[in-house]
Amino acid sequence: MALVESVAGWVPPWRVTNDELPAHWGVDDHWVRTRTGIAARHRSGPGVSTGDLAYAAARLLLERAGHPRVDALVLATATPDHPCPATAPAVAARLGLGSVAAVDVSAVCSGFIYGLACAQGLVAAGIAERVLLAGADTYSGWLDPDDHRSGVVFGDGAGAALVAAGPAGAPGELLGFDLGSDGTGHDLITVAGGGSRARSARGPAAPGDGYFRMRGGAVYQQAVERMTASCRALLAKLDWDPGQVDHFVPHQANGRILSAVAERLGIDPARCVTHLDRVGNTGAASIPLALADADARGALRTGDRVLLTAFGGGLTWGSAALRWAGPAAAAGGSAASAASARSAASAAGSAVSDGIPASRTTASRTTAARPAAAALSEELS
């Protein structure tokens, strides 16, 4: 069986509130909050890439876990450092993981769920005892500066999780998945330029082809319908009643989408884990960031039933269920984890090695002592 041992999250330090959005967008705090539920988002700034964010989140997690052996790295992202090669091998090298298997997964905002399934498969096949899974995106560099509808929603961030072999019934056990896609809707969420389709066309690229585009109304409808259906299929497979879900963690796309899916499933809104109000839609990073934040606040307990779901471009969607690991499943010793967390807290706002600025971050109690984790989490409040 595969277990989710621990999680951690990292966002860049540049925080942009609704009041700080570009004036020419013609939006204010009330407009953004009522339509999206978002109060702020974080931007990477010049010279900082998706690989940098993934490295920062993964390094934080490994430090707190006592640097356990990792046999593979899976990176879920829609904003890779380059079209070629994949970003994961470079991140693995920076982390000092040696010649481990490393691969990118591209399922846009569904990437972390797909990455979890890949990590479980590597463990189940006996290829890896422990997989480092990262979800990271830097949407700020892909957004049209004149497109306020996407600009108010997306932020940059990274989350990481350790997925390891373990006994059935143990805390952290991944219990099941539901995955799907519909390529007939591929044009609803796109970056038209940069791939072989655009390169094969004659003539210059169309203006704006390098920017992220989303048909909001159609995406909203598809997201609600697909995530609801996926969750229902997985709940039926597990023989869970919606009332048995302790924590519902949907991809943090939009506050209205989160509420609509929870309502259709019959899940109490109080059990819906929400983090987008502070960081926006961070793509493949949104679920691990939300989990890390909830855990740092003490909202998750060992053995809690957790339901994850996401929807992204492709179109892709997926759901996963697990029992939360809790502090007993930490890979490293508590003293080392607490020291690491204190070190990270004191470093916030300053520079760390490799030119990556330290950030305000969320942290998991599965890898850090509660007081230090709480202090880190509160920096995003």
PDB file of C-alpha atoms in Angstrom, residues 23 83 101 126 153 166 323 376:
ATOM      1  CA  ALA A  23      -5.478  50.153 -11.791  1.00  0.00           C
ATOM      2  CA  PRO A  83       9.160  22.985 -23.155  1.00  0.00           C
ATOM      3  CA  ALA A 101      13.676   8.580 -11.533  1.00  0.00           C
ATOM      4  CA  GLY A 126       7.935  -1.935  -6.345  1.00  0.00           C
ATOM      5  CA  VAL A 153      -7.533  34.547  -9.840  1.00  0.00           C
ATOM      6  CA  GLY A 166       3.331   1.013   4.176  1.00  0.00           C
ATOM      7  CA  ARG A 323      -6.873   8.677   5.852  1.00  0.00           C
ATOM      8  CA  LEU A 376       4.634  29.811   9.749  1.00  0.00           C
TER       9      LEU A 376
END
